Short mmCIF file of C-alpha atoms in Angstrom, two decimals:
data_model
loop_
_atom_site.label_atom_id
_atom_site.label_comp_id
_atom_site.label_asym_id
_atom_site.label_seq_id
_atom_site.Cartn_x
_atom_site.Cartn_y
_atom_site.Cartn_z
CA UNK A 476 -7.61 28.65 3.90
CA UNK A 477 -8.92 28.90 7.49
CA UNK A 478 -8.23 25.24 8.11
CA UNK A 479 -4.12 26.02 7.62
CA UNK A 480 -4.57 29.04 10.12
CA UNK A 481 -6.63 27.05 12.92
CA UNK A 482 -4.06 24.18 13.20
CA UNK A 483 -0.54 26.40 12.90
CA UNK A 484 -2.50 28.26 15.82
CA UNK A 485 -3.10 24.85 17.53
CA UNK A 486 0.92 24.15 17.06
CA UNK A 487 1.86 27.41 18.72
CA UNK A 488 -0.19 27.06 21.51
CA UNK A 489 1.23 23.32 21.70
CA UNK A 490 4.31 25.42 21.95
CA UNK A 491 3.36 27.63 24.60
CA UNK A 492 1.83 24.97 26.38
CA UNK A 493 4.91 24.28 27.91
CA UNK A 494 5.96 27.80 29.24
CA UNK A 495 2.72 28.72 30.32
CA UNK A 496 2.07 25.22 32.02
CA UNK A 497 -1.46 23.90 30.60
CA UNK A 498 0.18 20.76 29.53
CA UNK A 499 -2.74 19.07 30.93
CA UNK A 500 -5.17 20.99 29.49
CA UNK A 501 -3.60 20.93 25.57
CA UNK A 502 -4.91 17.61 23.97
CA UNK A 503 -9.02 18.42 25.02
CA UNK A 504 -7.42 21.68 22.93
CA UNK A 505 -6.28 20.19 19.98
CA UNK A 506 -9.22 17.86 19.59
CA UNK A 507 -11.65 21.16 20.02
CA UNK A 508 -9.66 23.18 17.78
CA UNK A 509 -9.60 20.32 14.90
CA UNK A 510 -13.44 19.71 15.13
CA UNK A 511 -13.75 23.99 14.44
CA UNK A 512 -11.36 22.90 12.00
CA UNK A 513 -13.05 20.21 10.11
CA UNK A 514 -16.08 22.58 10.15
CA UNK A 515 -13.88 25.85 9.06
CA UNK A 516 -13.14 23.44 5.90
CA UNK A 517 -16.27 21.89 4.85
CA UNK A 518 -18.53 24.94 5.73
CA UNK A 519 -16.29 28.10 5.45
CA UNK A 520 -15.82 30.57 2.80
CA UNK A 521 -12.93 29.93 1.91
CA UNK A 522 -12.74 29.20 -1.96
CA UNK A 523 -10.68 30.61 -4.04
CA UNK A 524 -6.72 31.72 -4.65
CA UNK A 525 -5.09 32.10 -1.40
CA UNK A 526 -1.32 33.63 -0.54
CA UNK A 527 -1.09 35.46 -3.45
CA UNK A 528 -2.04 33.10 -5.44
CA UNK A 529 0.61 30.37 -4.42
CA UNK A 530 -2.44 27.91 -2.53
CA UNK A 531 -6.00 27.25 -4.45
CA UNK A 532 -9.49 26.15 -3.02
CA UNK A 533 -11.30 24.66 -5.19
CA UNK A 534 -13.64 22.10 -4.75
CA UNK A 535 -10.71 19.16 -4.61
CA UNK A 536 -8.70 20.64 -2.04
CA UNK A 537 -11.64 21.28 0.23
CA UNK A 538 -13.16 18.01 0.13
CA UNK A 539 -9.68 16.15 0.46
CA UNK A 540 -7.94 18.71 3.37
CA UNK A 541 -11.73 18.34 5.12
CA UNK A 542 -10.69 14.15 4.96
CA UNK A 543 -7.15 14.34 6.08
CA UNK A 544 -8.08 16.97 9.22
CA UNK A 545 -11.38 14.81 10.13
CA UNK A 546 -8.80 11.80 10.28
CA UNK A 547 -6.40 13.89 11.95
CA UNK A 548 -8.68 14.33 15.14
CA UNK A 549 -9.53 10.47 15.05
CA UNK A 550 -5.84 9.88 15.29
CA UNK A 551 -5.51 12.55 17.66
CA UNK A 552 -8.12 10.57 19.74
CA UNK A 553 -6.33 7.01 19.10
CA UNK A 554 -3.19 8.54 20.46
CA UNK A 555 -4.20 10.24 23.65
CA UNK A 556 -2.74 7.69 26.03
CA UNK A 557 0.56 7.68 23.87
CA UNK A 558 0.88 11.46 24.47
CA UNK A 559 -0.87 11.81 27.93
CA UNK A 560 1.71 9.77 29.70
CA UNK A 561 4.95 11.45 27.59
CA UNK A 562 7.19 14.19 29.26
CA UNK A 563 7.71 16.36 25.53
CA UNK A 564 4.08 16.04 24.75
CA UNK A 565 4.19 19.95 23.76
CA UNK A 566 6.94 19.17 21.49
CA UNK A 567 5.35 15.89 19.82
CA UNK A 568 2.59 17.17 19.45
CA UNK A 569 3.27 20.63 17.80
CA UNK A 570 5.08 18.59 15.47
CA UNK A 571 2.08 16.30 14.45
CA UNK A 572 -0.18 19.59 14.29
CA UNK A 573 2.77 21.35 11.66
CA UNK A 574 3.08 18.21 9.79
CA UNK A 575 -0.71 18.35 8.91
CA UNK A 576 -0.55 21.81 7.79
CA UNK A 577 1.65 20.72 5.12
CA UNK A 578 -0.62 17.63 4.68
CA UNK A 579 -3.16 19.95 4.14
CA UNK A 580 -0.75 22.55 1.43
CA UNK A 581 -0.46 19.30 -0.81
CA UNK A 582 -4.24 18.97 -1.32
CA UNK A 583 -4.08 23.13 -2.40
CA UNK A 584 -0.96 24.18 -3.88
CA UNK A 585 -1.41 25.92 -7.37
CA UNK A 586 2.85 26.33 -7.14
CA UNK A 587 5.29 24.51 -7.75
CA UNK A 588 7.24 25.99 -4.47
CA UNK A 589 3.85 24.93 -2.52
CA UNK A 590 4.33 21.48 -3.69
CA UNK A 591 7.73 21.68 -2.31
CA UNK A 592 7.11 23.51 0.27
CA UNK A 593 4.34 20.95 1.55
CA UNK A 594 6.27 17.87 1.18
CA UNK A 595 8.94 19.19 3.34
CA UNK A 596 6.52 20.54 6.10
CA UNK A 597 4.60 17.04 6.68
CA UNK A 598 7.97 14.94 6.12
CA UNK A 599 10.98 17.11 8.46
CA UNK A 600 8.36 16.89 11.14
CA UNK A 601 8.17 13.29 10.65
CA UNK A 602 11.46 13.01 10.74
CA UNK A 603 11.82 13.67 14.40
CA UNK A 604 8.72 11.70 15.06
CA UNK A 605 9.47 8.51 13.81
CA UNK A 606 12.84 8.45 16.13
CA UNK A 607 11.10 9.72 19.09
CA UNK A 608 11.36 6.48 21.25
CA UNK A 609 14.69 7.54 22.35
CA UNK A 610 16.21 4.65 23.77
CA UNK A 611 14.69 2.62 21.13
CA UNK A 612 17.12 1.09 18.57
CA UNK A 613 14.62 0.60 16.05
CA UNK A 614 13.11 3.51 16.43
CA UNK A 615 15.95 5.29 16.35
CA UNK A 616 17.32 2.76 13.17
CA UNK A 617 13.47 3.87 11.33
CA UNK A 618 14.06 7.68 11.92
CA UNK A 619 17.33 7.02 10.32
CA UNK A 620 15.78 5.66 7.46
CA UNK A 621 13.08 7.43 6.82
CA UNK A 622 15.90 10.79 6.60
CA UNK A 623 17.99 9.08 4.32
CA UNK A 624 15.58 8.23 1.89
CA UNK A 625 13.18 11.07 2.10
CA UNK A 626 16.15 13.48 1.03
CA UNK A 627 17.35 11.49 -1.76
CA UNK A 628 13.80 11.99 -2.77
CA UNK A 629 13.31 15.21 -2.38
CA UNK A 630 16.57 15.62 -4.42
CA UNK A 631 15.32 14.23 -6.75
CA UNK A 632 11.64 16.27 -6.81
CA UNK A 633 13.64 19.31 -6.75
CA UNK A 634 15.38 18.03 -9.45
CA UNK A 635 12.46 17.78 -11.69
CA UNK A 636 10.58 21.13 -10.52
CA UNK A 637 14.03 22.35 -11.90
CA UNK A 638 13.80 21.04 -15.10
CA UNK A 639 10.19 21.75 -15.55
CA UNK A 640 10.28 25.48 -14.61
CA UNK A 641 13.43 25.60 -17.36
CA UNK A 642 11.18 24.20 -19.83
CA UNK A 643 8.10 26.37 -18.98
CA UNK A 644 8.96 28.90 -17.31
CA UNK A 645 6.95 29.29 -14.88
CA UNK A 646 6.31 27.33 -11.23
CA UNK A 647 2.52 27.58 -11.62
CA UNK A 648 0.73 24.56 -11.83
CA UNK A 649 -2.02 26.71 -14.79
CA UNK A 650 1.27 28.34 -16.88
CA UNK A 651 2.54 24.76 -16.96
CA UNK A 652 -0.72 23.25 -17.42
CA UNK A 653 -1.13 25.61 -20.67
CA UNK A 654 2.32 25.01 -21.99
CA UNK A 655 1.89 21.52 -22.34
CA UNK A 656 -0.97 21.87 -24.84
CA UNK A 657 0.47 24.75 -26.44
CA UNK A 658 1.09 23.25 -29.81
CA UNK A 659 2.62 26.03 -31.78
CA UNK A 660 5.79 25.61 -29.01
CA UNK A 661 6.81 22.16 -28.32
CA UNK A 662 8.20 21.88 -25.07
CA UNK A 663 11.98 20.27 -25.01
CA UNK A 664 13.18 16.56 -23.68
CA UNK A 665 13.99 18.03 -20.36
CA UNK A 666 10.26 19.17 -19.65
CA UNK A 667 9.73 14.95 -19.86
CA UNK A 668 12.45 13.95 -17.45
CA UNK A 669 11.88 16.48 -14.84
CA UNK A 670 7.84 15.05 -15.10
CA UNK A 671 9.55 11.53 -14.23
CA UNK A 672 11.79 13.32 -11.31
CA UNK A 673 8.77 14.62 -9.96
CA UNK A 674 7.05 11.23 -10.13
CA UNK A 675 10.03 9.84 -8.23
CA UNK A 676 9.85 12.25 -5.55
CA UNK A 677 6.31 11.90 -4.74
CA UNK A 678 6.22 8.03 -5.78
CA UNK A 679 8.38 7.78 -1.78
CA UNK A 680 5.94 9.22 -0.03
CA UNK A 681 3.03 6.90 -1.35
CA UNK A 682 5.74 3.85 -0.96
CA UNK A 683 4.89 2.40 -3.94
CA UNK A 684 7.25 -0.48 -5.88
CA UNK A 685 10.22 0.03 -6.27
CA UNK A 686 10.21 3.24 -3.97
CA UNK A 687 8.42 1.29 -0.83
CA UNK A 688 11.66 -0.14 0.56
CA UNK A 689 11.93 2.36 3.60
CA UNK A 690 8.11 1.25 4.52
CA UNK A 691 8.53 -1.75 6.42
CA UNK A 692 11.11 -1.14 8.83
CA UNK A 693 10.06 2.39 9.48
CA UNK A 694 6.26 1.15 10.45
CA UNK A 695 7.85 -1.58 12.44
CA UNK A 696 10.29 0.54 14.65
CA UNK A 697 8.31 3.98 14.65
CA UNK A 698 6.26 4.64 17.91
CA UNK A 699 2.60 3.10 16.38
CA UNK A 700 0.68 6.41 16.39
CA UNK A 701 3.39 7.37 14.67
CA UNK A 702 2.86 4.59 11.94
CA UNK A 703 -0.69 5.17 11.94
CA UNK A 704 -0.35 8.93 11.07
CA UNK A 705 2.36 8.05 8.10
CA UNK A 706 -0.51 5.32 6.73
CA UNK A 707 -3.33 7.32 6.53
CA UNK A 708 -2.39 11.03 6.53
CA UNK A 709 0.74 11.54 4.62
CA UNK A 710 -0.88 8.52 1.93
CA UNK A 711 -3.58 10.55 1.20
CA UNK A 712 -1.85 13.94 1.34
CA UNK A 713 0.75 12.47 -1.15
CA UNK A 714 -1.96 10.93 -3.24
CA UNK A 715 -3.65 14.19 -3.24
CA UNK A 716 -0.68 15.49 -5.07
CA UNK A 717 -0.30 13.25 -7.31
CA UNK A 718 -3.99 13.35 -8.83
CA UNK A 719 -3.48 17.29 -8.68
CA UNK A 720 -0.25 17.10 -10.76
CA UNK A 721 -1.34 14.34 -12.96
CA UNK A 722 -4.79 14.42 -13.67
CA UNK A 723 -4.69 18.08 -14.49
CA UNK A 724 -1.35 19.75 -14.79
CA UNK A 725 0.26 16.76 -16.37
CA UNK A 726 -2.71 15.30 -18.17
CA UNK A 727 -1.81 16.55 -22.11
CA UNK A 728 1.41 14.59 -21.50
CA UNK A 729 0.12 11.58 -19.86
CA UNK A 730 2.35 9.18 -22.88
CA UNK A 731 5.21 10.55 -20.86
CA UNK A 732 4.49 8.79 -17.58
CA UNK A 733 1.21 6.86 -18.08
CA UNK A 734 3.33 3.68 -18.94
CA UNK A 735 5.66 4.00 -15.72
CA UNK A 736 2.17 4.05 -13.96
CA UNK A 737 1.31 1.10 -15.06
CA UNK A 738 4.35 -0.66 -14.50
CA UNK A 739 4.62 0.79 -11.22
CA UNK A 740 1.11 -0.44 -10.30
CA UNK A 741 1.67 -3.82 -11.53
CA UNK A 742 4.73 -4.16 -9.81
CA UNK A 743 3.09 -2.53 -6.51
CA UNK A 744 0.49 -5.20 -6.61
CA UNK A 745 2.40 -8.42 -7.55
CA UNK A 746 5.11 -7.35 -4.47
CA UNK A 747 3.56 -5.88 -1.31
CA UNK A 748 0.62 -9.32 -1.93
CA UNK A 749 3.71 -11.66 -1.83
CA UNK A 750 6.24 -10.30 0.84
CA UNK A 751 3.35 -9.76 3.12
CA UNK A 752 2.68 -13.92 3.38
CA UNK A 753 6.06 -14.36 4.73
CA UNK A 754 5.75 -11.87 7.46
CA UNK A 755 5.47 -12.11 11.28
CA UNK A 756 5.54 -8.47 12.65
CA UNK A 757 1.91 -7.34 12.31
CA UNK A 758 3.04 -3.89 11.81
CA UNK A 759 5.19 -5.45 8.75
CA UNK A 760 1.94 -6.80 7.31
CA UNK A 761 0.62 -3.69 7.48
CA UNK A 762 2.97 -1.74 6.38
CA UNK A 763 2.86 -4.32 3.03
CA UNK A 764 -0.97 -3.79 3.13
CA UNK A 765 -0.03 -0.09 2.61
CA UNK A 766 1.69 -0.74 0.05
CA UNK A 767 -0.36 -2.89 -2.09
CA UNK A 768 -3.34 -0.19 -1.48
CA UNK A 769 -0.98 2.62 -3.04
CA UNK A 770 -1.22 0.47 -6.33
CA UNK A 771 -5.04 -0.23 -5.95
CA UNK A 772 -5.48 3.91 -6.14
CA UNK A 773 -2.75 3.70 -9.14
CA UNK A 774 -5.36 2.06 -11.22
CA UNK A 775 -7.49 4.71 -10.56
CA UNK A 776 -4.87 6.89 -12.12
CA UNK A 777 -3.89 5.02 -14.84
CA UNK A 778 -7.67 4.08 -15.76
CA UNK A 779 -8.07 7.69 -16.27
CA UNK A 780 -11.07 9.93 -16.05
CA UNK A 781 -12.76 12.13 -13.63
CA UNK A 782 -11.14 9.66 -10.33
CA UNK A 783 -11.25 12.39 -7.71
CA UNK A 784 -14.14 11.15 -5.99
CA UNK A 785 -13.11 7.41 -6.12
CA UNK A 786 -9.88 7.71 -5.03
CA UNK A 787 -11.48 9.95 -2.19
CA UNK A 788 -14.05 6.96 -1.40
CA UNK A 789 -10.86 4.34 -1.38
CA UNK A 790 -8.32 6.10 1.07
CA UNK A 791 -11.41 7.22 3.22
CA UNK A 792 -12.20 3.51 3.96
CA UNK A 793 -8.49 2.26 3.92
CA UNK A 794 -7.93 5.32 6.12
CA UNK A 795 -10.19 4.58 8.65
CA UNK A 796 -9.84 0.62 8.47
CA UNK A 797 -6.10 1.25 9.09
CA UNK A 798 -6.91 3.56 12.28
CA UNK A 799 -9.01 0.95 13.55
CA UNK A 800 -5.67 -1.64 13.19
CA UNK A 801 -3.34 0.56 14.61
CA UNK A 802 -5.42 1.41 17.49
CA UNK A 803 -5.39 -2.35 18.67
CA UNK A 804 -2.02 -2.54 18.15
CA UNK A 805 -1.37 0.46 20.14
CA UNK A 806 -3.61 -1.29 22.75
CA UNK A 807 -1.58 -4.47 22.82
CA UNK A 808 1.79 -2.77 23.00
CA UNK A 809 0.33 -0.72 26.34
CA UNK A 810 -0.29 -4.11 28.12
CA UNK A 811 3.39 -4.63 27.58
CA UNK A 812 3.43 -7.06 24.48
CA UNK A 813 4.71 -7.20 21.40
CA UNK A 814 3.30 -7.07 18.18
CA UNK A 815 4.39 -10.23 16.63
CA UNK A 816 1.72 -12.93 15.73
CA UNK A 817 2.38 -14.43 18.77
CA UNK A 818 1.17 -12.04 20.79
CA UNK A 819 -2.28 -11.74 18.74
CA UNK A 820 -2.71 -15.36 20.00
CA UNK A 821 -6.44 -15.60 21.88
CA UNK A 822 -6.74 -12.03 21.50
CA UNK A 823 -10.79 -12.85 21.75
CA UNK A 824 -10.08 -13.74 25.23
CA UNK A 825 -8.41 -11.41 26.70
CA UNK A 826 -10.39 -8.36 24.74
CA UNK A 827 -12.98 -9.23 22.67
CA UNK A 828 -13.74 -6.03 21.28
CA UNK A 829 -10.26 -5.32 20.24
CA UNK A 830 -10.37 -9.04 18.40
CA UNK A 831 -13.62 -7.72 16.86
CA UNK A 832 -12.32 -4.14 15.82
CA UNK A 833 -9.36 -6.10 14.34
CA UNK A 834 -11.21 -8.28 12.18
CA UNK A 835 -13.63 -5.53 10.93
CA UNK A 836 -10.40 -3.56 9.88
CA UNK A 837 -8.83 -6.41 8.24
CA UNK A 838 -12.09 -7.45 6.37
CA UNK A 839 -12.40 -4.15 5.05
CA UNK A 840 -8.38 -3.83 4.10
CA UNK A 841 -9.24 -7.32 2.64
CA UNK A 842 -12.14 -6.53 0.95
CA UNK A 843 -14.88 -8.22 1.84
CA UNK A 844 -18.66 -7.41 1.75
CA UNK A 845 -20.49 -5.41 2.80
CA UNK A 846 -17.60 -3.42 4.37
CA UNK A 847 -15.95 -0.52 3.00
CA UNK A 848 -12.95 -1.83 1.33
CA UNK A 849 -14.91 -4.40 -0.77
CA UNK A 850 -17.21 -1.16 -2.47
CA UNK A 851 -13.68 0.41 -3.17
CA UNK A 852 -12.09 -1.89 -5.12
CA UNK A 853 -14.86 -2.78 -6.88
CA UNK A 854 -15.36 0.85 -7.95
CA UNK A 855 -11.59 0.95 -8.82
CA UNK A 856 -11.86 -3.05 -10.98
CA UNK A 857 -14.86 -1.42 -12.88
CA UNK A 858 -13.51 1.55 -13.48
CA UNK A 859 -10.51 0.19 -15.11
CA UNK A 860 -12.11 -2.46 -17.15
CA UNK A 861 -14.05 0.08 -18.71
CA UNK A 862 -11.22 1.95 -19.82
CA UNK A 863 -10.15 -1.28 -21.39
CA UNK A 864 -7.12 -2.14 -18.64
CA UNK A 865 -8.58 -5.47 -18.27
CA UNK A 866 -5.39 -7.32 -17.29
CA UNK A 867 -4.63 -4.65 -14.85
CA UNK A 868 -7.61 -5.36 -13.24
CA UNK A 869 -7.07 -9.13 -12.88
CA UNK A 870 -3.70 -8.57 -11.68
CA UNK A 871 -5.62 -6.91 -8.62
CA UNK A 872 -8.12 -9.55 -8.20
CA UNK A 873 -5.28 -12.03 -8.27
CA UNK A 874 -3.43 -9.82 -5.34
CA UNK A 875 -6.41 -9.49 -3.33
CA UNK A 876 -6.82 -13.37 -3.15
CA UNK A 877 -3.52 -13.43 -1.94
CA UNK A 878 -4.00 -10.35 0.70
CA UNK A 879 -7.28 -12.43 2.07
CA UNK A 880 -4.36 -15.04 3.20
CA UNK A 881 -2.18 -12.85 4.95
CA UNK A 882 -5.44 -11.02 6.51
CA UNK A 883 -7.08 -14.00 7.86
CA UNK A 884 -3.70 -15.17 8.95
CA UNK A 885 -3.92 -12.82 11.59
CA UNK A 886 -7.90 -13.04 12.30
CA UNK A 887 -7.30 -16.68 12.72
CA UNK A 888 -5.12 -16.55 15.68
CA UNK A 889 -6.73 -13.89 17.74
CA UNK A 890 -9.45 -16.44 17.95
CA UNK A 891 -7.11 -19.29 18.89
CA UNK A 892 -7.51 -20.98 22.21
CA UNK A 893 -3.34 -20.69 22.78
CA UNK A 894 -1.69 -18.09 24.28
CA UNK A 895 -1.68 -16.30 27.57
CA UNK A 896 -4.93 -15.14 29.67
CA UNK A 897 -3.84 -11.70 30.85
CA UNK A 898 -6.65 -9.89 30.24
CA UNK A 899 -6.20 -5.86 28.65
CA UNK A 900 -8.53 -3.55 29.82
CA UNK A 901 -8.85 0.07 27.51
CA UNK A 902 -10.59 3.24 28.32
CA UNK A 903 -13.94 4.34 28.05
CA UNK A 904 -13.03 7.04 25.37
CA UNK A 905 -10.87 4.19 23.35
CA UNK A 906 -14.18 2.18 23.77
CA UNK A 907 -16.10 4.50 21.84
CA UNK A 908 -13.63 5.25 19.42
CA UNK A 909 -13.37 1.76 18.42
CA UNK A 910 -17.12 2.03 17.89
CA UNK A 911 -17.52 4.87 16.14
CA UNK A 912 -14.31 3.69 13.62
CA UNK A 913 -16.40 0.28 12.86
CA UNK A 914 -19.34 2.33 12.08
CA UNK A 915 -17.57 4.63 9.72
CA UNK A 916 -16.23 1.30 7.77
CA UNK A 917 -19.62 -0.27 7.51
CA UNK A 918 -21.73 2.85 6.78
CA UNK A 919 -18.82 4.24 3.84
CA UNK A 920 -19.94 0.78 2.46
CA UNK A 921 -23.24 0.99 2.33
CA UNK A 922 -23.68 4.67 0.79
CA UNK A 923 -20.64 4.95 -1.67
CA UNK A 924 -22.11 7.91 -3.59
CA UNK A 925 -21.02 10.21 -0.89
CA UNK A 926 -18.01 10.19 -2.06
CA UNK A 927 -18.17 9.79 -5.86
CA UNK A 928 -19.49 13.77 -6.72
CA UNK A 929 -15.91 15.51 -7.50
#
C-alpha cells in the first residue's frame, strides 16, 4: 500500500511545483521518488487488506504494481525531453503520476467500487493527456476519441457491477467469488449479463477485437510518450484486472464468458495481423501490434490454469520492447520528422543506435530468438496446446508469420540507402536508456523462470 502513497505524494508535489517554483528541479524528483517506490513495493511490508478492506496485497498485486511502477520510471526517463522543454510540465506530469495510482488500484482492488474507481483514475487523466498537443488537430481529434469511447465503456462496466451486486449482493470480489459456487442458491440470468458488461468495459481498455477501434487513431495523434504510457501501462493494468476478475472471482462461471474469450481472441489475432500490412504510420503499426498482443495474453486466459506468472513474463517483454519503439520514435519526431515509413528511410545512417534499438524491439514484438518476445509466446502456444486449444494456438502461429511481415517492413527500410542524411544526435541519458531497455529484452529471454513463480 506504500507504493499508492509515494506516487499521490509525487503528484502533489508535481502540483506544488508550480507555486513554489522548483519546476526545474521536479522530474530528478519523480524519477527518485519512483525508484523508493519500486523498492516500497517489492521489499515493503505491505501485505495484506488495505482501506478497510476495499484494496488487497497479496502476492499478485505486488508483483504486478512492482512491474507497472518499474516501467513507469523507464517511461518517465524516455519522456524527459518531452516534458523538460513544456511550459505545464507540473500539470502533465501530476496527471501521469495520478493515472498510475489507479494503474496501480487495478492490480489490488478486492471491491467492486475499487475496480471502478481505478479505471476511472488511470483513464480521466488520460483523457487530458492524449489532447495535450493543443494546436494539434489530431491530437486534439484522439483526445476526442478516446472520451467518447471510454465513457460508453465505462457505462457499460457500471452497468454490469450493477447487475452483479443485484444478483449477489455484495461489491466484494470474495462475497461474489463465494456466491458463484454456492450451489444450494443459484444465482439469476442477470448475474451472467452483468459478467459480459463487465467484460465489455474492461475488453476497451486492453483494445481487443471488436473493442480496439479507438486504438489506432488515438496512438497516431496522441503526443508519443503519451502512446507509449497507454501501450504498456494501462495494458497491463487492465490485464491485471481482468486475470483478477476472471481467474478467481469469475472462475466457477467461466461457461458464461469462456466462449466470448475465445472468439474474442481469435478475432483479435486474425485482425490487428492483417490491418497492420496495409499500414504506413509507424505508430499505426504499433498500435495494431498492440492489439494483436492483447489476444496473445487472451490465450493465456482462455487456456486456463495458474497464468499469473506467464502473462506477467509476456507484457514484461512486450512492455519493455514497446518502450524501446516508442523511444525512437519520440527521437525521430524531435529532429522534426514524421513518423511515416518514409521517414524511417536510412535510419542506420543517420543514428545507428536508434536503427539498432528499433530492430531489437521489433524482433522481440515479432518474436524471434533468443529475444524476449519469442520465450513468451512460446510459453503462451504450449500452454494452450496442453489444455487441448490446439487450433487456437495455430491461429497464433499463423498471425505471427504475418506480424514478421509488417515488422521487417519497417527494419528493412531503416537500413535502406534512400532517404535524407541529416544526422539526429540524442542525449547521453537517452543513450543509456536505450541500452539498458535492449538488455532488459535479451536478458527476460534468457531466464524466463523469473517470472513464472505466481
Amino acid at each position: 500500500m506504500y507504493v499508492i502513497y509515494i506516487i499521490c505524494a509525487l503528484g502533489i508535489v508535481s502540483l506544488l511545483a508550480e507555486i513554489f517554483n522548483f519546476k526545474k528541479a521536479l522530474l530528478p524528483i519523480i524519477i527518485i521518488g519512483l525508484i523508493a517506490a519500486i523498492v516500497a513495493s517489492a521489499f515493503g511490508e505491505n501485505t495484506g487488506l488495505a482501506f478497510s478492506g476495499m484494496v488487497s496485497f497479496d502476492r499478485f498485486s505486488v508483483v504486478y504494481s512492482t512491474l507497472i511502477v518499474t516501467i513507469a520510471f523507464f517511461w518517465f526517463w524516455m519522456a524527459y525531453s518531452y516534458f523538460h522543454n513544456r511550459l505545464n510540465l507540473t500539470d502533465q506530469s501530476a496527471l501521469v503520476l495520478f493515472s498510475i495510482v489507479g494503474a496501480v488500484i487495478l492490480t489490488a482492488f478486492a471491491n467492486m467500487a475499487m475496480l471502478f474507481l481505478g479505471i476511472e483514475i488511470l483513464s480521466i487523466a488520460l483523457y487530458a493527456l492524449a489532447g495535450s498537443k493543443k494546436n494539434n488537430l489530431f491530437s486534439t481529434e484522439s483526445s476526442f476519441k478516446y472520451f467518447l469511447m471510454g465513457s460508453f465503456a465505462t457505462g457499460f462496466l457500471l452497468m454490469g457491477i450493477a447487475l452483479v451486486y443485484g444478483a449477489t449482493g455484495s461489491f466484494e470480489l470474495s462475497a461474489i467469488q463465494s456466491a458463484t459456487t454456492n450451489a444450494a442458491h443459484p444465482l439469476p440470468s442477470f448475474f451472467y449479463v452483468g459478467v459480459l458488461l463487465i467484460l465489455v468495459g474492461i475488453s476497451f481498455k486492453v483494445s481487443v477485437v471488436p473493442f480496439h477501434f479507438w486504438a489506432p487513431d488515438v496512438y497516431e495523434g496522441a503526443p508519443t510518450p503519451i502512446t507509449a504510457f497507454m501501450s504498456t501501462i494501462v495494458k497491463m493494468a487492465a490485464f491485471a484486472a481482468l486475470l483478477r476478475l476472471f481467474t478467481v472471482c469469475f472462475a466457477a462461471v467461466s461457461f458464461t464468458w469462456l466462449v466470448v474469450f475465445y472468439v474474442m481472441c481469435v478475432l483479435t489475432l486474425i485482425v490487428s495481423s492483417v490491418t497492420a500490412v496495409y499500414q504506413s504510420n509507424v505508430k499505426r503499426i504499433l498500435a495494431y501490434s498492440s492489439v494483436g498482443h492483447a489476444g496473445y495474453i487472451l490465450i493465456a486466459i482462455v487456456s486456463g490454469g495458474n497464468v499469473g506468472g506467464l502473462v506477467l513474463y509476456y507484457l514484461a517483454g512486450y512492455a519493455v520492447a514497446s518502450l524501446i519503439a516508442f523511444a525512437v520514435i519520440h527521437q525521430i519526431e524531435e529532429s522534426g520528422r514524421t513518423v511515416f515509413l518514409s521517414d524511417f528511410q536510412g535510419l542506420f545512417r543517420k543514428n545507428p543506435l536508434l536503427a539498432v534499438s528499433m530492430t531489437i524491439a521489433l524482433l522481440s514484438l515479432a518474436g524471434i530468438p533468443p529475444l524476449t518476445g519469442f520465450f513468451g509466446k512460446y510459453l503462451l502456444l504450449t500452454q494452450a496446446i496442453r489444455s487441448g486449444h490446439l487450433a487456437l494456438a495455430l491461429v497464433a502461429i499463423f498471425a505471427s508469420l504475418i506480424g514478421v511481415y509488417y515488422y521487417f517492413k519497417v527494419i528493412i527500410v531503416m537500413y535502406s540507402t534512400a532517404g535524407d542524411d541529416r544526422l539526429i544526435t540524442i542525449t547521453t541519458a537517452q543513450k543509456v536508456l536505450l541500452f539498458m531497455l535492449m538488455a532488459l529484452v535479451v536478458v527476460l529471454g534468457v531466464f524466463p523462470d523469473w517470472f513464472t513463480f505466481l
